[in-house]
CSV table of C-alpha atoms and ligand atoms in Angstrom, one decimal:
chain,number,residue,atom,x,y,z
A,233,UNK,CA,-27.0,-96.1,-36.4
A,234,UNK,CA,-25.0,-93.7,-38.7
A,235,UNK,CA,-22.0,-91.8,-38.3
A,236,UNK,CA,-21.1,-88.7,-39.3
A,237,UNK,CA,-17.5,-87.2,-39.1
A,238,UNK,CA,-17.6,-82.6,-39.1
A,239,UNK,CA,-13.7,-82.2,-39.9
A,240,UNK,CA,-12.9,-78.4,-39.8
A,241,UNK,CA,-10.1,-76.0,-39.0
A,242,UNK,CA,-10.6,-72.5,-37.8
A,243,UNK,CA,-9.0,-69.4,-36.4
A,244,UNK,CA,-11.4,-67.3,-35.8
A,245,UNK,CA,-14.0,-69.7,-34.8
A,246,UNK,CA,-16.4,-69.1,-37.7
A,247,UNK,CA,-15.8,-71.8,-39.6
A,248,UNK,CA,-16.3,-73.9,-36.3
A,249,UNK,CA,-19.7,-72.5,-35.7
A,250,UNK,CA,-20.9,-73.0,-39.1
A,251,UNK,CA,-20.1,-76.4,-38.7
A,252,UNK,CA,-22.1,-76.8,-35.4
A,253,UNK,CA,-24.9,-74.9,-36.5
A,254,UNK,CA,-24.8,-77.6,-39.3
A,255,UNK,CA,-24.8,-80.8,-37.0
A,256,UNK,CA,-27.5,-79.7,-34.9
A,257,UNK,CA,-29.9,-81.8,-36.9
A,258,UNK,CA,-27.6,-84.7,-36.1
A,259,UNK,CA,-26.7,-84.3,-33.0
A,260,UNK,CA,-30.6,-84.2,-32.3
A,261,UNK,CA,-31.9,-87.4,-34.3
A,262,UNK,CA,-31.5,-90.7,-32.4
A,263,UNK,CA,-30.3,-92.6,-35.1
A,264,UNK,CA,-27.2,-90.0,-35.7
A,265,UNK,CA,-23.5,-90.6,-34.2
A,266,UNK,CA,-21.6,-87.4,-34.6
A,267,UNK,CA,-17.8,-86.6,-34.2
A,268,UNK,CA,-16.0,-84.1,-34.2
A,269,UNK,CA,-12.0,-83.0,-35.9
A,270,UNK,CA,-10.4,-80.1,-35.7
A,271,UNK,CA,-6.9,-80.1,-37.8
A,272,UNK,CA,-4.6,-78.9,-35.8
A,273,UNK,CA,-0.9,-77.7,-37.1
A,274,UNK,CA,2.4,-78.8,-35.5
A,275,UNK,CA,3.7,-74.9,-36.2
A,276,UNK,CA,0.2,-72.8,-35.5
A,277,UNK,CA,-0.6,-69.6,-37.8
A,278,UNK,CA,-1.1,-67.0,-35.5
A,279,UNK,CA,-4.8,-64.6,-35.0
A,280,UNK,CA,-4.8,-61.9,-35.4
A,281,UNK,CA,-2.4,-61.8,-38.2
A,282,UNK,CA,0.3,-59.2,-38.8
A,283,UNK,CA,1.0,-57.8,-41.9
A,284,UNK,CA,4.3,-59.5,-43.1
A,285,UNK,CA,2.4,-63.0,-41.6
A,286,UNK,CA,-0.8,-62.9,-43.9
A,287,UNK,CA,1.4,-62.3,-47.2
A,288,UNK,CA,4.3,-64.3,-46.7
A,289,UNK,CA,1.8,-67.4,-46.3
A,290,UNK,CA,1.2,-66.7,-49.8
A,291,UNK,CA,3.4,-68.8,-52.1
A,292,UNK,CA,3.0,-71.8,-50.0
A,293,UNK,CA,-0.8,-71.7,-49.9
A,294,UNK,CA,-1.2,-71.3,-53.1
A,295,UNK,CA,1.2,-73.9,-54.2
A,296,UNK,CA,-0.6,-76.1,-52.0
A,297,UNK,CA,2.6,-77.1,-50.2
A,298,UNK,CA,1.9,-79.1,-47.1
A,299,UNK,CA,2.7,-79.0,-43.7
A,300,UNK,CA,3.1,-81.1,-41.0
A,301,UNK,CA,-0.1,-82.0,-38.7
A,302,UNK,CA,-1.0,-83.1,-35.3
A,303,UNK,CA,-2.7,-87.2,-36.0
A,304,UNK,CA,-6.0,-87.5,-35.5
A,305,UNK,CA,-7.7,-89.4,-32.2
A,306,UNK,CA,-7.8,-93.2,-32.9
A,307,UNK,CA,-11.2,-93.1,-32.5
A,308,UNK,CA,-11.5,-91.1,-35.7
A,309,UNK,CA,-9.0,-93.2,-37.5
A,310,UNK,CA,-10.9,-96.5,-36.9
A,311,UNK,CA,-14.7,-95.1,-37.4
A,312,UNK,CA,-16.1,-96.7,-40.1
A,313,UNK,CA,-18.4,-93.1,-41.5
A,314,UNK,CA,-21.5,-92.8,-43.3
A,315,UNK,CA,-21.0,-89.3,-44.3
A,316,UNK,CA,-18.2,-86.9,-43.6
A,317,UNK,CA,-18.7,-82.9,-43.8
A,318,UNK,CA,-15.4,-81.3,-45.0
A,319,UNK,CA,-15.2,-77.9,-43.8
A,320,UNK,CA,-12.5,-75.4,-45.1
A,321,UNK,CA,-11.7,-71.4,-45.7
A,322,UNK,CA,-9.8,-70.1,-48.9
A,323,UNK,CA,-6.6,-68.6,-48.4
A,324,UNK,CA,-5.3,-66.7,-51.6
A,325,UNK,CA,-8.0,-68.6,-53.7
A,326,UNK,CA,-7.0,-72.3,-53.0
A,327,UNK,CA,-7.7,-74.6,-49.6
A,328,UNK,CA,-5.7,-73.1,-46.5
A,329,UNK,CA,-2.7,-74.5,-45.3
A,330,UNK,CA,-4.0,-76.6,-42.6
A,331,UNK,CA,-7.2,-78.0,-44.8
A,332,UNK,CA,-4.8,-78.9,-47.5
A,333,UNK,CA,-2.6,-80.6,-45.3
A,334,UNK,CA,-5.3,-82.5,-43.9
A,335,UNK,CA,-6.1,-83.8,-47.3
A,336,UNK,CA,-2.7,-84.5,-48.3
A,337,UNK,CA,-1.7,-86.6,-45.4
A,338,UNK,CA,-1.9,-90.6,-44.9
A,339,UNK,CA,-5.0,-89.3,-42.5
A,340,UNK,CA,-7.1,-88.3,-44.9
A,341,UNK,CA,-6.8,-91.5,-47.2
A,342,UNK,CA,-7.9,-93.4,-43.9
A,343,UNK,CA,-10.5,-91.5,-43.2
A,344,UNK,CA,-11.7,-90.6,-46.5
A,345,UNK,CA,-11.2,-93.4,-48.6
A,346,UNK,CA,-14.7,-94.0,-50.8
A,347,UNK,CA,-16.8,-92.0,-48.4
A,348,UNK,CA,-19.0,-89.5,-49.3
A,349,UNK,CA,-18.4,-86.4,-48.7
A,350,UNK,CA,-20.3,-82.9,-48.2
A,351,UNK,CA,-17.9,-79.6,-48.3
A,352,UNK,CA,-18.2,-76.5,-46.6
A,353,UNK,CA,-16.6,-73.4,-47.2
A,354,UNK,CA,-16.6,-70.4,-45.3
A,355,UNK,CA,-14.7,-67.7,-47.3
A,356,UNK,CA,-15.0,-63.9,-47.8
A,357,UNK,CA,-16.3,-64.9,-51.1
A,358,UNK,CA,-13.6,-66.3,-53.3
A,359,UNK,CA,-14.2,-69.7,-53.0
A,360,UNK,CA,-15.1,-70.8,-56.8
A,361,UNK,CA,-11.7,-72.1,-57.6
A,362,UNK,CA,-10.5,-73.5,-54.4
A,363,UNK,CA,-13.5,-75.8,-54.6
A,364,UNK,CA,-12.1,-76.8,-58.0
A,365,UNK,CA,-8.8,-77.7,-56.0
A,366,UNK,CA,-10.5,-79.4,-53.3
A,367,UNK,CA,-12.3,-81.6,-55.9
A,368,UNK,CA,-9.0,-82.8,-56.8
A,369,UNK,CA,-7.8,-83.3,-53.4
A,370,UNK,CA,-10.4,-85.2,-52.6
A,371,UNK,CA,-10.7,-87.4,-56.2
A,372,UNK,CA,-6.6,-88.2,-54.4
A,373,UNK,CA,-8.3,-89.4,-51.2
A,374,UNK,CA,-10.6,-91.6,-53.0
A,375,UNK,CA,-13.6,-89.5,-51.8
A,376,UNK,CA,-16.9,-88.8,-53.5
A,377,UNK,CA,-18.4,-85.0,-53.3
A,378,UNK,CA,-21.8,-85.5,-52.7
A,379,UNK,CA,-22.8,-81.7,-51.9
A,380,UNK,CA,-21.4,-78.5,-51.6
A,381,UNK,CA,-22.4,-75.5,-49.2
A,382,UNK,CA,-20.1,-72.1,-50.1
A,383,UNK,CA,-20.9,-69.6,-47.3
A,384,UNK,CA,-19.6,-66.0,-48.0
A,385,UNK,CA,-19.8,-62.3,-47.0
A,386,UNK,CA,-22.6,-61.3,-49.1
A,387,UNK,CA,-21.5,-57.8,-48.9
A,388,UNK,CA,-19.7,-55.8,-51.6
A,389,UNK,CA,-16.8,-57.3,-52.8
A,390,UNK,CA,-14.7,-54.3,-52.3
A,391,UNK,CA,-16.7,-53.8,-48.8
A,392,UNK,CA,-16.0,-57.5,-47.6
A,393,UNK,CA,-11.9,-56.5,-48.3
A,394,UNK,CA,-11.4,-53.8,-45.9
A,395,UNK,CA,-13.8,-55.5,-43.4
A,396,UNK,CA,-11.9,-58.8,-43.5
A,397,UNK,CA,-8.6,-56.9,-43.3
A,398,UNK,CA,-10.0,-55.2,-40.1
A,399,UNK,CA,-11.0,-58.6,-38.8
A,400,UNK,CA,-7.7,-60.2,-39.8
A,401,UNK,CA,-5.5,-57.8,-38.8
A,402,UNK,CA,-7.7,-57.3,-35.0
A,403,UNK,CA,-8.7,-60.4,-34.7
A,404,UNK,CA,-12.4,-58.6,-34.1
A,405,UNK,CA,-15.4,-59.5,-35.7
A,406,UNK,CA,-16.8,-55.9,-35.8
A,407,UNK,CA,-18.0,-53.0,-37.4
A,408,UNK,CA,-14.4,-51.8,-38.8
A,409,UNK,CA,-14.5,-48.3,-38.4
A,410,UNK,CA,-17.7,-48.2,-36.6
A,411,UNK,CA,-19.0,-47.8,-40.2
A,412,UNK,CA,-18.7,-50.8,-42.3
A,413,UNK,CA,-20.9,-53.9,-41.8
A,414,UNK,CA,-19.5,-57.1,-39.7
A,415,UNK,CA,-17.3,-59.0,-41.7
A,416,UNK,CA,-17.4,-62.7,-43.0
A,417,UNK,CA,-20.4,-65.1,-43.1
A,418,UNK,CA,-23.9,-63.2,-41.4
A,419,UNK,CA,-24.7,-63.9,-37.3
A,420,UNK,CA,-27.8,-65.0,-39.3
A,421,UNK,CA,-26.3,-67.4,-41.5
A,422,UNK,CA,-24.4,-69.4,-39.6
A,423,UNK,CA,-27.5,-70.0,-37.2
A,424,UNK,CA,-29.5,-70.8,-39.7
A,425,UNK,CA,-27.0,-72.9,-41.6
A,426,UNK,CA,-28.6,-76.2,-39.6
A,427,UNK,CA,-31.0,-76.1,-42.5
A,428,UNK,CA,-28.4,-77.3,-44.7
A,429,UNK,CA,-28.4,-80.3,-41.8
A,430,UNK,CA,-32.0,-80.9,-42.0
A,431,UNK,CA,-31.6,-80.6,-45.7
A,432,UNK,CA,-28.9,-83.6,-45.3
A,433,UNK,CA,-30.3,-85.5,-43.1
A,434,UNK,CA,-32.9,-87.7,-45.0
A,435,UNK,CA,-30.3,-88.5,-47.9
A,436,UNK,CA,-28.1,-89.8,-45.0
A,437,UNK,CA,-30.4,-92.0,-43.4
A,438,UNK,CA,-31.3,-93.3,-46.9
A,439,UNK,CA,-27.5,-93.7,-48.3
A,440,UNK,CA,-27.9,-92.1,-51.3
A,441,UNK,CA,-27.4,-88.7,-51.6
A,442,UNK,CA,-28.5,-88.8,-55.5
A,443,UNK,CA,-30.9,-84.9,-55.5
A,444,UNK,CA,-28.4,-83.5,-52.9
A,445,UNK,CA,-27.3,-80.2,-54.6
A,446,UNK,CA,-30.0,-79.5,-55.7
A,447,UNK,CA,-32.1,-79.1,-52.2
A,448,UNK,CA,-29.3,-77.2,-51.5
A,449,UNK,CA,-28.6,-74.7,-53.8
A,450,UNK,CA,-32.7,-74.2,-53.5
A,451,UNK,CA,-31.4,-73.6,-49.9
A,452,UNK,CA,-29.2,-71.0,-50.9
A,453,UNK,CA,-26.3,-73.3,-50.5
A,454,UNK,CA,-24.0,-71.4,-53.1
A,455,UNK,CA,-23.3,-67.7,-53.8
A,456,UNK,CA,-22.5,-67.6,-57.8
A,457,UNK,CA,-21.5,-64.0,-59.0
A,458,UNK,CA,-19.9,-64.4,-62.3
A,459,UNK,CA,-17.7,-61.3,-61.5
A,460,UNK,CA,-15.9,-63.0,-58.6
A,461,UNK,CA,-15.2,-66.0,-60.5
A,462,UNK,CA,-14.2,-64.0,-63.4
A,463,UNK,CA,-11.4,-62.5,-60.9
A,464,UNK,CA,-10.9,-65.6,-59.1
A,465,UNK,CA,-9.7,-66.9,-62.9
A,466,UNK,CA,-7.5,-64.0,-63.8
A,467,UNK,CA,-6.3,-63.6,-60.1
A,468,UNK,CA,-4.7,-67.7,-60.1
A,469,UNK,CA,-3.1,-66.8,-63.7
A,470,UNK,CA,-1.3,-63.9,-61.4
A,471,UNK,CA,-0.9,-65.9,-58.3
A,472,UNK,CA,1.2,-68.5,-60.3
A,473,UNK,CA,3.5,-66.4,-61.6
A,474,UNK,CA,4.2,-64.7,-58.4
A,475,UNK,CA,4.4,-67.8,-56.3
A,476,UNK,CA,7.0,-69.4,-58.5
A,477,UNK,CA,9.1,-66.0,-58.9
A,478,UNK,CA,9.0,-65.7,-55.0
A,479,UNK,CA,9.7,-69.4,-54.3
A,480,UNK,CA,12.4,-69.4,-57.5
A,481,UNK,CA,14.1,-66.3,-55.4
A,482,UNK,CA,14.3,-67.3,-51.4
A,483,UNK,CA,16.9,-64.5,-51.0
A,484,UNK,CA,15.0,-61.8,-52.6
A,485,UNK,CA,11.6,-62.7,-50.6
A,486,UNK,CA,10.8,-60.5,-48.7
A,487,UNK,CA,11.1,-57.7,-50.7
A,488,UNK,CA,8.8,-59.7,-53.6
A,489,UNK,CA,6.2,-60.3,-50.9
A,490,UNK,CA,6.3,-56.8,-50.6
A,491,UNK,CA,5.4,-56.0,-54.3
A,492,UNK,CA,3.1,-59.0,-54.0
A,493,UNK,CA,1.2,-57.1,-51.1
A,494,UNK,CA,1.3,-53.8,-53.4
A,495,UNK,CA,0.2,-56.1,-56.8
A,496,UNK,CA,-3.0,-57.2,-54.6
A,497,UNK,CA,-4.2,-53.9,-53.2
A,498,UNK,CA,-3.8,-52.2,-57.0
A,499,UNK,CA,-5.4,-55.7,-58.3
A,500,UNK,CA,-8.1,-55.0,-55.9
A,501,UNK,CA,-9.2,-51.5,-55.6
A,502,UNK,CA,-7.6,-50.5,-59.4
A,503,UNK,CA,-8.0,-53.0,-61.8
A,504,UNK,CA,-10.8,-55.2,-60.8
A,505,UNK,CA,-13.8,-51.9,-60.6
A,506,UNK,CA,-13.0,-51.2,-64.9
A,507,UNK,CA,-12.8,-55.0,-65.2
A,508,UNK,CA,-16.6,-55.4,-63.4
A,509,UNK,CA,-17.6,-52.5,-65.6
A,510,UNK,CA,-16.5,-53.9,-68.6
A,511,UNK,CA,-18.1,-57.5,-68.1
A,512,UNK,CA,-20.6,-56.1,-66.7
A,513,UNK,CA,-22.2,-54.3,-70.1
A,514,UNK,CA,-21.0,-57.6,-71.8
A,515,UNK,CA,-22.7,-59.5,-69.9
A,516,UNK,CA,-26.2,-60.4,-71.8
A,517,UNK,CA,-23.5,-61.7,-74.3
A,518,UNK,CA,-21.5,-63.5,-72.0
A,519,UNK,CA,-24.1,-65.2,-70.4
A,520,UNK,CA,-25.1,-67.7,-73.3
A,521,UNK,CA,-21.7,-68.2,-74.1
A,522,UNK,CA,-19.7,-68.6,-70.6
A,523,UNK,CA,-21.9,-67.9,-67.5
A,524,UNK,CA,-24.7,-70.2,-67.8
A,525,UNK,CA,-22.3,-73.4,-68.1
A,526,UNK,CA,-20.4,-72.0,-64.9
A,527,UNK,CA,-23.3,-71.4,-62.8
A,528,UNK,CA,-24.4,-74.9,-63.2
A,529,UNK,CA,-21.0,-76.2,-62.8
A,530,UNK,CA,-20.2,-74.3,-59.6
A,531,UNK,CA,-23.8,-74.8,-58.3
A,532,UNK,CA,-23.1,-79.1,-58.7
A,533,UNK,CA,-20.9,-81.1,-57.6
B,42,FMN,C1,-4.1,-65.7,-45.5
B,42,FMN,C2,-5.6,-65.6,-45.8
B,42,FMN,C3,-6.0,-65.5,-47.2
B,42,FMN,C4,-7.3,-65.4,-47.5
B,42,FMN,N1,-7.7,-65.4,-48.8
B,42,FMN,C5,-9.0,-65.5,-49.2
B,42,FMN,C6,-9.4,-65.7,-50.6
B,42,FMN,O1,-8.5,-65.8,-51.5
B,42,FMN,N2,-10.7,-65.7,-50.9
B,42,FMN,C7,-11.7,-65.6,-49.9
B,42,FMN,O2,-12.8,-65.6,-50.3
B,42,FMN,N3,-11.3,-65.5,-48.6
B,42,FMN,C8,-10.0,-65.5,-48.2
B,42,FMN,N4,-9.7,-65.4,-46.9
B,42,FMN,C9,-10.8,-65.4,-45.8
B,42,FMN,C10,-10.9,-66.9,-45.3
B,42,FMN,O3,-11.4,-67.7,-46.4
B,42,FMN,C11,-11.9,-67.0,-44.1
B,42,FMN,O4,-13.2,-66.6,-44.5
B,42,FMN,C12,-11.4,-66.3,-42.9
B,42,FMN,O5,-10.0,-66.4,-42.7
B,42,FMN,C13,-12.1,-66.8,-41.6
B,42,FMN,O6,-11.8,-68.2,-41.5
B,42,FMN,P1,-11.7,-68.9,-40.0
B,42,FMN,O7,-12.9,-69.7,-39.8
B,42,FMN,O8,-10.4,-69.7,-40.1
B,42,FMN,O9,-11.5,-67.8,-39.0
B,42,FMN,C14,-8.3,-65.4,-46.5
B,42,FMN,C15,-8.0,-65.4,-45.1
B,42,FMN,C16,-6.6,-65.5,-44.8
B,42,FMN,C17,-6.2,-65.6,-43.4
């Protein structure tokens, strides 16, 4: 018999659904144990968000402060997994809050501790550099990474913004505006993301996941656009001067999570469309020199 542990937190739900649709296979073979853990916070973030909510988050997220977490069932403590699927959504390019709590806390050694591990994000599509992060997390916890699945909104990127801001701010997962398409990870994608379980499946059985990725990314595991991880680099440079300024200057912060708000909308819908344009006719250049070494590195482990 093996055991598999799907840890995941989620506000919306999606991130939960992802994670069923990926134990299906489990669930249904005989020789599968599967559990389930949802991290849960001591002081919630609310859904929908408001405004002032989302962006004050900031600094702290992307400092990867931690906060204080509900323990785990016993059960879960003292299981003894084969295999445990890591699930987790990007906030301001690094882990959330609650993921990154779980993973710093005396929980996640425990549970963790030289297993290995298959991660799952479900992001808008900013997810390259968190995963970075969570490598390092989970090097801490003792964990090996064993295969990586990076669901995204495979919309537009500057499509997928106002979309998520709709869903964020509603709490809907609809057609902002009657318009746009549905935000977040495809209706299609997350029921079909029991592939990625099938996929799994014989590599647990066997205990060696040695060939993982690999079946995976043929999957369509990962979404590599050079462009997002091109902002996702430049946007952390910003991010770390502006989360030390507005944690240097508690007094002044709300007013500099005000700019910061401003900074990202210019970021967005300003800067980034001359930046794409510009790497975009360098990119047959580029390529040999940068891309090619990224793709494989974000498309391993
Ligand atoms: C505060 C906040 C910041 C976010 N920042 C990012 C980001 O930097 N990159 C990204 O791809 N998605 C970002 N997202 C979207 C999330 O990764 C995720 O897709 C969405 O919140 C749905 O997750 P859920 O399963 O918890 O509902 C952000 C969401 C929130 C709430």
């Amino acid at each position: 018999m093996k055991k598999v542990l799907f840890i995941y937190y989620s506000q919306s739900g999606q991130l939960e659904e992802i994670a069923r649709s990926i134990a299906r296979p489990f669930a249904e073979a005989k020789s599968v144990e599967v559990d389930f853990y949802e991290v849960k916070m001591v002081h919630s973030f609310p859904f929908p968000w408001t405004s002032d909510a989302f962006f004050n988050t900031f600094p702290e997220t992307f400092q990867q402060i931690p906060e204080e977490i509900h323990p785990p069932a016993p059960k879960i403590l003292e299981t003894n997994y084969d295999l445990v699927i890591v699930h987790y959504q990007v906030w301001y390019l690094t882990p959330s809050i609650p993921v990154n709590s779980f993973m710093k806390s005396s929980y996640a050694n425990q549970i963790l501790a030289g297993k290995p591990v298959v991660t799952v994000s479900g992001s808008r599509n900013m997810w390259a550099l968190a995963q970075d992060k969570m490598k390092v997390l989970l090097q801490q916890c003792g964990a090996t990474l064993v295969g990586n699945i990076a669901l995204t909104d495979r919309h537009h990127n500057l499509i997928s913004v106002v979309t998520i801001v709709d869903w964020m701010f509603s709490g809907k997962k609809r057609k902002a505006y009657g318009i746009f398409p549905k935000p977040g990870v495809s209706d299609k994608e997350i029921e079909e993301a029991d592939k990625f379980g099938q996929t799994i499946l014989p590599y647990l059985k066997n205990l060696n996941f040695e060939g993982l990725q690999q079946d995976l990314v043929k999957q369509g595991a990962v979404d590599y656009r050079f462009f997002l991880v091109s902002m996702d680099q430049k946007g952390n440079r910003m991010f770390r001067i502006w989360s030390s300024i507005i944690r240097r200057n508690p007094k002044r912060r709300k007013r500099l999570v005000t700019l910061f708000k401003y900074y990202v909308v210019f970021a967005i819908y300003g800067i980034s469309p001359i930046v794409y344009l510009i790497e975009l006719l360098l990119y047959p250049v580029v390529y040999f020199l940068k891309y090619r070494k990224e793709k494989a590195h974000y498309e391993g482990v």
